[in-house]
Every structure is written in structure tokens, then in C-alpha cells.
PDB file of C-alpha atoms in Angstrom:
ATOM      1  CA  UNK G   1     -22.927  -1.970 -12.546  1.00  0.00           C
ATOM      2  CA  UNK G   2     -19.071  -1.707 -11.499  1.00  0.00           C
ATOM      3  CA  UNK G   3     -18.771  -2.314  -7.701  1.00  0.00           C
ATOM      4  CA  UNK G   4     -16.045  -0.443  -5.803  1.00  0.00           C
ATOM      5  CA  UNK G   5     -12.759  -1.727  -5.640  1.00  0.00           C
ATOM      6  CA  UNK G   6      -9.917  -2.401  -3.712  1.00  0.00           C
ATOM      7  CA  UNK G   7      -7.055  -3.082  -5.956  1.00  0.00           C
ATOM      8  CA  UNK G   8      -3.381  -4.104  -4.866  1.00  0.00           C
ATOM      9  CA  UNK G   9      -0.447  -3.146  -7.624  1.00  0.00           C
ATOM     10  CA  UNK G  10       3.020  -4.159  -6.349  1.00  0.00           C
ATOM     11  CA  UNK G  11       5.950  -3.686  -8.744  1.00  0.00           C
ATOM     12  CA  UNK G  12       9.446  -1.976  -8.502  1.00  0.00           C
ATOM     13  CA  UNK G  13      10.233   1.581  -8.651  1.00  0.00           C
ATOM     14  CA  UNK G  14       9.254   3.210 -11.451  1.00  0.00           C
ATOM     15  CA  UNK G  15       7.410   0.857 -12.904  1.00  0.00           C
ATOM     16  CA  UNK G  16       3.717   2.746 -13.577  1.00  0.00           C
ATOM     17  CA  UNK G  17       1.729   2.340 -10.410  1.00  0.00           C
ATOM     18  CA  UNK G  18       0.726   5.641 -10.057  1.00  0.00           C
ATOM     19  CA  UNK G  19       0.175   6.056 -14.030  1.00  0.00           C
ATOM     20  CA  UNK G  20      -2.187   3.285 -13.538  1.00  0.00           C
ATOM     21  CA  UNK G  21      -3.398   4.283 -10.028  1.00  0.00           C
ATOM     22  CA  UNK G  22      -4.536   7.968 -11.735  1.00  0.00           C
ATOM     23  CA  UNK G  23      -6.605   5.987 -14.673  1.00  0.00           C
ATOM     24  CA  UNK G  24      -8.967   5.315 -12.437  1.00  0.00           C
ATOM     25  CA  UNK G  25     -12.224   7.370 -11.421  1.00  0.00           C
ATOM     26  CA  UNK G  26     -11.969  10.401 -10.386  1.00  0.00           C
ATOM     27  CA  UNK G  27     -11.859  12.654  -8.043  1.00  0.00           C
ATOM     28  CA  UNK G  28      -8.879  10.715  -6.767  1.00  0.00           C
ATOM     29  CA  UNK G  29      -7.217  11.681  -3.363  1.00  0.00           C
ATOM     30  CA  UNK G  30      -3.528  10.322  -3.086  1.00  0.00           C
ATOM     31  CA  UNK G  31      -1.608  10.407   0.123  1.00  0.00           C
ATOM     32  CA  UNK G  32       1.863   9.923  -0.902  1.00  0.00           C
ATOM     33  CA  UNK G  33       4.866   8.974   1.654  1.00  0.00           C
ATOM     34  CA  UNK G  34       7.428   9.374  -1.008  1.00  0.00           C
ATOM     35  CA  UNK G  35       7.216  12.632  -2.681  1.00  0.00           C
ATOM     36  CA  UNK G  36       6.851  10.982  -6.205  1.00  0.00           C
ATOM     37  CA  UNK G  37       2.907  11.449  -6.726  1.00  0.00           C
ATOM     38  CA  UNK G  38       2.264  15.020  -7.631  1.00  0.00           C
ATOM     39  CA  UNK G  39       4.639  15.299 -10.683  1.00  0.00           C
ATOM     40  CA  UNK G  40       2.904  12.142 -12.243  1.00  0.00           C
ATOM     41  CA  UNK G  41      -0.519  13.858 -11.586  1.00  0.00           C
ATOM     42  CA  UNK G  42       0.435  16.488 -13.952  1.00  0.00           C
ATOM     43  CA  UNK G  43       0.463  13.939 -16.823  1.00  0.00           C
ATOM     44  CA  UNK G  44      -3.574  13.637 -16.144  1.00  0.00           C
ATOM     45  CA  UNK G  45      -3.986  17.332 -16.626  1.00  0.00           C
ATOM     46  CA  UNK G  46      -8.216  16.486 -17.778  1.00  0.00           C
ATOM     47  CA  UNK G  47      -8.228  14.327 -13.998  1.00  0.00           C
ATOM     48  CA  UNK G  48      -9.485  15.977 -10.583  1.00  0.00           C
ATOM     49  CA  UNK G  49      -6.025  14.549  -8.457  1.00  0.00           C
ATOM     50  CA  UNK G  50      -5.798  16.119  -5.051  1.00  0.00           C
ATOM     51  CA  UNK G  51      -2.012  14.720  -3.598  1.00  0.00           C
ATOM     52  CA  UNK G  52      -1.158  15.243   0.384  1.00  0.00           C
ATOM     53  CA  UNK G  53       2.450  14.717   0.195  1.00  0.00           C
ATOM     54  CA  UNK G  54       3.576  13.910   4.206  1.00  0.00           C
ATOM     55  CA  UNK G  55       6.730  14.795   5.088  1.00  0.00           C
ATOM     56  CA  UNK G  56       8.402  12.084   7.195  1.00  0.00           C
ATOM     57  CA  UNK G  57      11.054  13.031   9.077  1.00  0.00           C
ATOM     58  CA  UNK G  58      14.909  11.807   8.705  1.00  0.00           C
ATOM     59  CA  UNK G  59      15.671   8.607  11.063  1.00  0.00           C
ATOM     60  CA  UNK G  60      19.051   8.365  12.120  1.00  0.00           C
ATOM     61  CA  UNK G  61      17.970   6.181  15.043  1.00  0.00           C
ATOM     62  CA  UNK G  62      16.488   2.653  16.247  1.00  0.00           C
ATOM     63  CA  UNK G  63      15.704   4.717  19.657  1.00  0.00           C
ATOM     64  CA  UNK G  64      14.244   7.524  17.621  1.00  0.00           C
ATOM     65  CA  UNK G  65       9.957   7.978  17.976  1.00  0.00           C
ATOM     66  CA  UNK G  66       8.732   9.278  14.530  1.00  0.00           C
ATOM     67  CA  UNK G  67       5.629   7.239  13.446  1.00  0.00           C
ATOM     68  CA  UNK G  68       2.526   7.678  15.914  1.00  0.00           C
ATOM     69  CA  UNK G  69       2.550  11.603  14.789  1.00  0.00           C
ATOM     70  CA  UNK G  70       2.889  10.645  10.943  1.00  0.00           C
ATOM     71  CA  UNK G  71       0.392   7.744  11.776  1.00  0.00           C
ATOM     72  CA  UNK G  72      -2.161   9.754  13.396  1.00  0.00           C
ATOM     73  CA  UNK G  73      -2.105  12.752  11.142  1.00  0.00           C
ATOM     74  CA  UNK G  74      -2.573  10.281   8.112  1.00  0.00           C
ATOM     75  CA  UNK G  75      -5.386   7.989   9.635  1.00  0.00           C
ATOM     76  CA  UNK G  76      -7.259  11.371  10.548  1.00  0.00           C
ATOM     77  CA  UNK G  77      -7.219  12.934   7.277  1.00  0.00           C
ATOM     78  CA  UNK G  78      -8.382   9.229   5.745  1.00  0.00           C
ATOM     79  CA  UNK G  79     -11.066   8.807   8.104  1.00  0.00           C
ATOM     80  CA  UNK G  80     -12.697  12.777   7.585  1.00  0.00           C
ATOM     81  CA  UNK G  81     -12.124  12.272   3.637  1.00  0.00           C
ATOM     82  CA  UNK G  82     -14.177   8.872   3.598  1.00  0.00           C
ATOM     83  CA  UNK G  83     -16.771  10.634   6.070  1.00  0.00           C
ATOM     84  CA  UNK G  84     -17.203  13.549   3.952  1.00  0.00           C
ATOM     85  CA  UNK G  85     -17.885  11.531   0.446  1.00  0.00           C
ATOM     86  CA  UNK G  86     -15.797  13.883  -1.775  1.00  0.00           C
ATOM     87  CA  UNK G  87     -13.085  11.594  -3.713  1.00  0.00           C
ATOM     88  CA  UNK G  88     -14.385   8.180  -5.792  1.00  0.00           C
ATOM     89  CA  UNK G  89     -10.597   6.908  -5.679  1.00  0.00           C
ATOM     90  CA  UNK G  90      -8.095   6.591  -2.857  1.00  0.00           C
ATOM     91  CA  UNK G  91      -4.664   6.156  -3.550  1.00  0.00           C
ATOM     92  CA  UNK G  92      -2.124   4.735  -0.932  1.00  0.00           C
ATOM     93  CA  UNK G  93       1.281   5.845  -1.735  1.00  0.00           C
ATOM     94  CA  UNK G  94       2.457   3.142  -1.044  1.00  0.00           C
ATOM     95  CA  UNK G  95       1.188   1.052   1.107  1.00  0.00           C
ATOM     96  CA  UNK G  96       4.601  -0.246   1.641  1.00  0.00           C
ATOM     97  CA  UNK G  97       4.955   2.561   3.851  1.00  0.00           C
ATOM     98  CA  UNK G  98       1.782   3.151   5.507  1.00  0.00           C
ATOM     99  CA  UNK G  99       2.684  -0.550   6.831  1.00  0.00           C
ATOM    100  CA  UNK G 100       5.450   0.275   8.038  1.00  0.00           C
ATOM    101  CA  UNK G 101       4.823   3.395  10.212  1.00  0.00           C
ATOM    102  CA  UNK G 102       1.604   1.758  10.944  1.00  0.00           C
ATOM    103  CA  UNK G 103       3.718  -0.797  13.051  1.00  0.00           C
ATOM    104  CA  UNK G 104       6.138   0.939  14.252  1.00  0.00           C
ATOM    105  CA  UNK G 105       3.215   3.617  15.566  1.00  0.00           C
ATOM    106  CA  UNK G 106       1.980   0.261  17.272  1.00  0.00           C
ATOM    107  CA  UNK G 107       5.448  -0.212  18.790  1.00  0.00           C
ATOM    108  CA  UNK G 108       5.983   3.479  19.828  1.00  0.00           C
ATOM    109  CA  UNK G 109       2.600   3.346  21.958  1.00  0.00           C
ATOM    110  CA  UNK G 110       3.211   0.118  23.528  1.00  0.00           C
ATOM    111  CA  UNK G 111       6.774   1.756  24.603  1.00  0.00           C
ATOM    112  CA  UNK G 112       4.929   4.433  26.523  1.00  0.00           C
ATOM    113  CA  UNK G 113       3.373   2.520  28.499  1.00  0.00           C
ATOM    114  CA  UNK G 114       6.614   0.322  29.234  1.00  0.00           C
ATOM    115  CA  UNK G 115       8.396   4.094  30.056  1.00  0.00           C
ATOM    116  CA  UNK G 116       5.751   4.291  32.356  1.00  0.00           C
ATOM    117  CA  UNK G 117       6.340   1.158  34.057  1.00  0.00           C
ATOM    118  CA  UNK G 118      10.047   1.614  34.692  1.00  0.00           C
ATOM    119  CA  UNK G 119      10.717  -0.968  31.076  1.00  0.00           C
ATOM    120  CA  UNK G 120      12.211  -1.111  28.005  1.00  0.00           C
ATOM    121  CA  UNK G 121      10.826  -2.326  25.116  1.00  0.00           C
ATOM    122  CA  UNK G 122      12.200  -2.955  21.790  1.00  0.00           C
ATOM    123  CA  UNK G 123      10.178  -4.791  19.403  1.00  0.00           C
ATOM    124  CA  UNK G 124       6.454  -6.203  19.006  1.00  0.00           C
ATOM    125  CA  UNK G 125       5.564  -9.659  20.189  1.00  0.00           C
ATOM    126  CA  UNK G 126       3.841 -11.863  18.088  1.00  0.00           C
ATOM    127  CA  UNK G 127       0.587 -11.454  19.610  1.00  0.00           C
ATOM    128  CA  UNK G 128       1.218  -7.937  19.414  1.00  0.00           C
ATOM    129  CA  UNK G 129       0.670  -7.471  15.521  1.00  0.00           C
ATOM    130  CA  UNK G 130      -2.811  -7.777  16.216  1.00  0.00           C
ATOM    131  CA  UNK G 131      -3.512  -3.690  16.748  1.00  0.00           C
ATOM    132  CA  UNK G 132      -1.260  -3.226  13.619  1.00  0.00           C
ATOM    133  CA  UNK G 133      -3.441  -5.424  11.677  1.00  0.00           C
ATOM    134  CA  UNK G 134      -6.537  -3.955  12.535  1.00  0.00           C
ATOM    135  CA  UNK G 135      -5.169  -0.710  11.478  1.00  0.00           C
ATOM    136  CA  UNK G 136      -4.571  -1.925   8.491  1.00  0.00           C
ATOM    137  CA  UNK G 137      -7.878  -3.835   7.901  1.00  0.00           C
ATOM    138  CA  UNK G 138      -9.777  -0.609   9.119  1.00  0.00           C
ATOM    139  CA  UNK G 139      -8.690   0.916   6.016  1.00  0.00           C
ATOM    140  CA  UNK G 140      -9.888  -1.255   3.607  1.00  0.00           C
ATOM    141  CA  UNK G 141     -12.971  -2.158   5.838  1.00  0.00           C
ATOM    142  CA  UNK G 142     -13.874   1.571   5.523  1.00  0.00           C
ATOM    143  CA  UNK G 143     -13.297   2.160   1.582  1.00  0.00           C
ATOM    144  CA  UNK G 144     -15.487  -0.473   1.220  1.00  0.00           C
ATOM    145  CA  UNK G 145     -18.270  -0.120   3.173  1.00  0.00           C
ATOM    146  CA  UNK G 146     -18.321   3.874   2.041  1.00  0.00           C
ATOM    147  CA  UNK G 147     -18.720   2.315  -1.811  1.00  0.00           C
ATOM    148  CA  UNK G 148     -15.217   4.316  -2.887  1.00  0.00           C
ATOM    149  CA  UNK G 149     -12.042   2.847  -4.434  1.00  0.00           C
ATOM    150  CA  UNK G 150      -9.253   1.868  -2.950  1.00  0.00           C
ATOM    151  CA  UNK G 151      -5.267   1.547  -4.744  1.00  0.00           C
ATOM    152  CA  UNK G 152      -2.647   0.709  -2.794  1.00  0.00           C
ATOM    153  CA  UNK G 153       0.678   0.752  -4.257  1.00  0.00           C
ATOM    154  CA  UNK G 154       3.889  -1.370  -2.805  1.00  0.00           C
ATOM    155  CA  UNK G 155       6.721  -2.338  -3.915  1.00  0.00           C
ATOM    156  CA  UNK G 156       8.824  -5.724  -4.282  1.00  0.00           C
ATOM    157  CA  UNK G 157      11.340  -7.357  -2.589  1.00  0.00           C
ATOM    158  CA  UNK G 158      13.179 -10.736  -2.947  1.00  0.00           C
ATOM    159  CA  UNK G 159      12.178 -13.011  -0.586  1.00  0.00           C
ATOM    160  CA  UNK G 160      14.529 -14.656   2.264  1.00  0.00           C
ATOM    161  CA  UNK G 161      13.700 -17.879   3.550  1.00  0.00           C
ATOM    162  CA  UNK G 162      15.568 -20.168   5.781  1.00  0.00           C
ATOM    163  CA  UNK G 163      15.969 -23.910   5.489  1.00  0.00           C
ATOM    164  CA  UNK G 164      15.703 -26.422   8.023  1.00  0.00           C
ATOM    165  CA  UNK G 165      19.102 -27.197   9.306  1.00  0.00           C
ATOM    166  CA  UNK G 166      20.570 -23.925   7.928  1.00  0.00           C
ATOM    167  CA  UNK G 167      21.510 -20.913  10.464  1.00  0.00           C
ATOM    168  CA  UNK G 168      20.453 -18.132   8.871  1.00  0.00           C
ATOM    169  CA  UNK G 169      17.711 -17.161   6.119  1.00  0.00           C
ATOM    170  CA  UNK G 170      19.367 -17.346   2.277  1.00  0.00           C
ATOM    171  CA  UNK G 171      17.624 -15.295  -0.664  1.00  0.00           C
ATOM    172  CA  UNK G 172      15.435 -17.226  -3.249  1.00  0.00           C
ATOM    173  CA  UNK G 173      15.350 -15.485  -6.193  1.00  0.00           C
ATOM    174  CA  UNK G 174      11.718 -14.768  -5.877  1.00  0.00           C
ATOM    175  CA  UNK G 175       9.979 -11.591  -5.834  1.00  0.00           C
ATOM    176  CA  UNK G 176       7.495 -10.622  -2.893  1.00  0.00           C
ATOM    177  CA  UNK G 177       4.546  -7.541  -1.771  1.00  0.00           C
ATOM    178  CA  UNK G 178       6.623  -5.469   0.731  1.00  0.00           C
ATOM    179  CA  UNK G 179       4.610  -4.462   3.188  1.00  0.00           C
ATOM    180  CA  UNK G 180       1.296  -5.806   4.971  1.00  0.00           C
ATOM    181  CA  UNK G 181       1.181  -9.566   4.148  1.00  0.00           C
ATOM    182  CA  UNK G 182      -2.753  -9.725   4.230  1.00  0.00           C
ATOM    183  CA  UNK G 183      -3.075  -7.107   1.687  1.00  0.00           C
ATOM    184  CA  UNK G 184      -3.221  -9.533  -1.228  1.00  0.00           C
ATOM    185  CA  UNK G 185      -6.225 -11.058   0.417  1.00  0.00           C
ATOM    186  CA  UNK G 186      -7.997  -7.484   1.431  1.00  0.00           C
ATOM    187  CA  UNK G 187      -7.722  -6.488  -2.148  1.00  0.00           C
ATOM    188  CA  UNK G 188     -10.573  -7.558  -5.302  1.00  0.00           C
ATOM    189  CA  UNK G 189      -7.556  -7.342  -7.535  1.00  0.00           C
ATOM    190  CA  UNK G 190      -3.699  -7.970  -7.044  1.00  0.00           C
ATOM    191  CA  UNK G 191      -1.438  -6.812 -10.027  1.00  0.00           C
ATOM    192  CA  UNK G 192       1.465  -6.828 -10.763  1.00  0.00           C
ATOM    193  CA  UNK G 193       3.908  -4.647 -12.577  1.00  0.00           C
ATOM    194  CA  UNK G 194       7.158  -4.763 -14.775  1.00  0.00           C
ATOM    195  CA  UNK G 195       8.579  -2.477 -16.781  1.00  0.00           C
ATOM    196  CA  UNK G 196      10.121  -3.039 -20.090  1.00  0.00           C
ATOM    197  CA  UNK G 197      10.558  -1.547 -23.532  1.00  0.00           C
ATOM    198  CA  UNK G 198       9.387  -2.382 -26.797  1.00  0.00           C
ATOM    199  CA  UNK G 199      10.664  -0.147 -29.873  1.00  0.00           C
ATOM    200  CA  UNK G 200      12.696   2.178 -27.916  1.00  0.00           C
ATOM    201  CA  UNK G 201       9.340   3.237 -25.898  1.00  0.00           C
ATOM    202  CA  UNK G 202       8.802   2.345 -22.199  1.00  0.00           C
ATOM    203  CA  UNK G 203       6.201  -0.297 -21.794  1.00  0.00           C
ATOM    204  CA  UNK G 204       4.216  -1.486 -18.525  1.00  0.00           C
ATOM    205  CA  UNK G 205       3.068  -5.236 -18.738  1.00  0.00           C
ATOM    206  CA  UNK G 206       0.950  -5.781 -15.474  1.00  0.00           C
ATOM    207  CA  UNK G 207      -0.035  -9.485 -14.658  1.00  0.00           C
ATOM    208  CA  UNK G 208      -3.273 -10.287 -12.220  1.00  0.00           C
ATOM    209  CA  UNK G 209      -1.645 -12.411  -9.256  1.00  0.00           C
ATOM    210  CA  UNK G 210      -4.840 -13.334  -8.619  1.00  0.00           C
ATOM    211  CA  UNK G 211      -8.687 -11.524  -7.977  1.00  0.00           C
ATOM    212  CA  UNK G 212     -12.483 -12.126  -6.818  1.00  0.00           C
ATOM    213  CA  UNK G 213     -14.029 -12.334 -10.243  1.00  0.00           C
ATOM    214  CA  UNK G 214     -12.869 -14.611 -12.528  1.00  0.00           C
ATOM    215  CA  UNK G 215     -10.264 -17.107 -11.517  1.00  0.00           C
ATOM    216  CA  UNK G 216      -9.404 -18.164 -15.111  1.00  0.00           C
ATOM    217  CA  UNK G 217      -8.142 -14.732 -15.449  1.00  0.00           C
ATOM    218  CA  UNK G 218      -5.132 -14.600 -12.990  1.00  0.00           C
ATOM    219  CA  UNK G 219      -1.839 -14.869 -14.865  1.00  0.00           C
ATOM    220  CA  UNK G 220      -3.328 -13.082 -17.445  1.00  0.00           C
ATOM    221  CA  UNK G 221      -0.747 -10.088 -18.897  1.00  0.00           C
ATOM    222  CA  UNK G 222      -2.016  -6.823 -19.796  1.00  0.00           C
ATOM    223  CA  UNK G 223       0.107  -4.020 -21.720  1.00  0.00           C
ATOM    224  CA  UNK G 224      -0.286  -0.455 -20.945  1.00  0.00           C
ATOM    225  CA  UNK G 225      -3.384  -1.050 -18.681  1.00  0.00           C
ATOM    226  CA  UNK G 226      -5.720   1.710 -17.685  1.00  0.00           C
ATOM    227  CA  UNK G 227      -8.204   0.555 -14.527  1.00  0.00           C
ATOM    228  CA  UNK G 228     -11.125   0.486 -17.622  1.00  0.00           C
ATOM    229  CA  UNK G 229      -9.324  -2.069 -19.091  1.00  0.00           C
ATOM    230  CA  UNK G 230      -8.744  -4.190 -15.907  1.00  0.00           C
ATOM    231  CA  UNK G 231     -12.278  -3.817 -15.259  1.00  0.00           C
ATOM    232  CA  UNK G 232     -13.322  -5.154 -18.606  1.00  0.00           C
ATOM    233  CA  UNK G 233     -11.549  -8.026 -18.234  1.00  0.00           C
ATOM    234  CA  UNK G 234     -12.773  -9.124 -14.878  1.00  0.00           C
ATOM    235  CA  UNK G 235     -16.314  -7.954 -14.632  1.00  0.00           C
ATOM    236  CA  UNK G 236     -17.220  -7.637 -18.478  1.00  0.00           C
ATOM    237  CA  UNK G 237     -18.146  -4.225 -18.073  1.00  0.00           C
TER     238      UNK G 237
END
């Protein structure tokens, strides 16, 4: 028997995460942050893909609030769709972004209280992430425990890093999940994507960072995978 999943696939733009993020079972319910979701859908014309496409507004400001409504609309809609048992896959797109108006939702509420108190607040303490975190564990926590799928798409970016003895952070060449930092240990499976091309035809190689199942696995490259064929792999089913 396949368990549900929580799978993490992190890879550039354009690189087939929502190709592979639609292979899976379906219905599939996709709440996508980037208006990219719904024309990919139409290439799985025999799949059941409902796509919410939220409309963020345009930030032209640090002072500007813009995330608790987007937040709270979003976490809403996740929370009834889990509750009422309709969809077998959920598809963050991307995660990348839910992260990121997750925290700055956190921010915007802590500010209102500050307003309240005659302050001004800018940024989140360190002991502060802890409300964004639980966010963000709530919706794994709740895929999970309601026996449904979870994707959760992000994408890349080079790592920065600074040195002792240096005065600022330096790039190092090395590729890194954007977004929530715990993901890669919320999720069964972490993949990730390239994209290349092999006789003139676009071709998606996705490597397994690492997973829950079978150790000996991770670093393992598939080509063209469908969520069937990760699944064989890992569980043998």
C-alpha cells in the first residue's frame, strides 16, 4: 500500500515542477502564487486539476502591509479543502512563496501590536520565527494526518555565506531550497530538478537529495519522472 506523501521538488524556473507535480494522483488542488499553474494543467487534459491562482498585489514598498490578507485567505481555503476530503494531491505553488508571505504575515501582526504601543517595528527577532514556523509545519502536519499528498514546489538560489574574518557574506557557487529551511526535513521525498536537452527535445533529469525510504537511493537521477516512477523506486510499489 502507497502511504501519502509529502514531496519537496526545488529546481529553477521552468524546469518541470508542475509537469511532475500534475503526475501525481488526482484530484489535485494547486494554489499557485505565480500565475504559471493553470496553462500547464491543460497539458493533463485526462487529470481532475482544480488551480486557485491568488493575485498578490504589486509592492513598491518596505512600509507597505500586503501579506496577512493573502496569508489568511490562503491558509483558510487550505484548511476547509483538507476538512472537506475532496482533492488526493495538494500542490504548493511554490512554496517559495507561501514562505515568504507566511513571514512577513508574522511580521505585519507583530507590527500592530507595536502601532498600538506607540513603536516601530521593522523586522522579526530571532525568537520570533517561531509563529512562522509553526505556520509552516501546520501545513504539512495537516496533509499528513488527513492521509492526502502534499507537493511543494521552490525554487533555487546560490547560496551566500560569510567567512570568518571577512565583512560581508561572498557567493559559493552552490545551489540552495529558497524558501522555508525545514522543508527538506518535513518532506518523505526532496528532488531535485534540472533541465536540459537531449536530441533537440527538452529533458527533465530530477535527482533525490535525499528521502525516508531507502537511503541508498538518494543521488539517484531520474529522466522524465512521473510521481509513479518516484514511487517505484522508493517504496517498490
Amino acid at each position: 500500500m502507497i502511504p501519502n506523501l509529502a514531496i519537496s521538488v526545488s529546481s529553477l524556473p521552468k524546469a518541470g515542477k508542475n509537469h511532475f507535480a500534475y503526475s501525481a494522483p488526482d484530484p489535485i488542488k494547486v494554489y499557485c502564487f505565480n500565475g504559471g499553474a493553470s496553462f500547464v494543467a491543460t497539458k493533463f487534459p485526462t487529470k481532475k486539476i482544480e488551480v486557485h491562482n491568488f493575485v498578490l498585489p504589486i509592492i513598491e514598498s518596505e512600509e507597505q502591509k500586503w501579506a496577512l490578507p493573502v496569508w489568511e485567505e490562503f491558509y483558510k481555503e487550505y484548511n476547509q479543502d483538507i476538512k472537506a476530503g475532496v482533492f488526493a494531491t495538494y500542490v504548493l505553488d511554490t512554496g517559495t512563496e507561501v514562505e515568504s508571505f507566511c513571514r512577513q504575515a508574522t511580521l505585519e501582526e507583530l507590527q500592530e501590536v507595536a502601532e498600538e504601543h506607540n513603536k516601530v517595528k521593522r523586522k522579526l527577532a530571532t525568537n520570533e520565527y517561531l509563529a512562522r514556523n509553526l505556520r509552516m509545519n501546520a501545513i504539512f502536519a495537516r496533509a499528513r494526518n488527513s492521509g492526502v499528498n502534499l507537493i511543494t514546489l521552490q525554487y533555487l538560489k546560490e547560496q551566500w555565506l560569510k567567512e570568518k574574518g571577512q565583512e560581508r557574506a561572498e557567493p559559493t557557487g552552490v545551489m540552495v531550497l529558497d524558501g522555508w529551511t525545514q522543508t527538506t526535513a518535513q518532506a518523505d521525498i526532496n528532488l531535485e530538478l534540472v533541465q536540459t536537452v537531449k536530441g533537440r527535445k527538452a529533458t527533465t533529469l530530477a535527482t533525490i537529495k535525499s528521502n525516508r525510504f531507502d537511503p541508498d537511493m538518494n543521488g539517484y537521477t531520474l529522466e522524465n519522472p512521473s510521481f509513479n516512477d518516484v514511487v517505484a523506486l522508493l517504496l517498490g510499489e
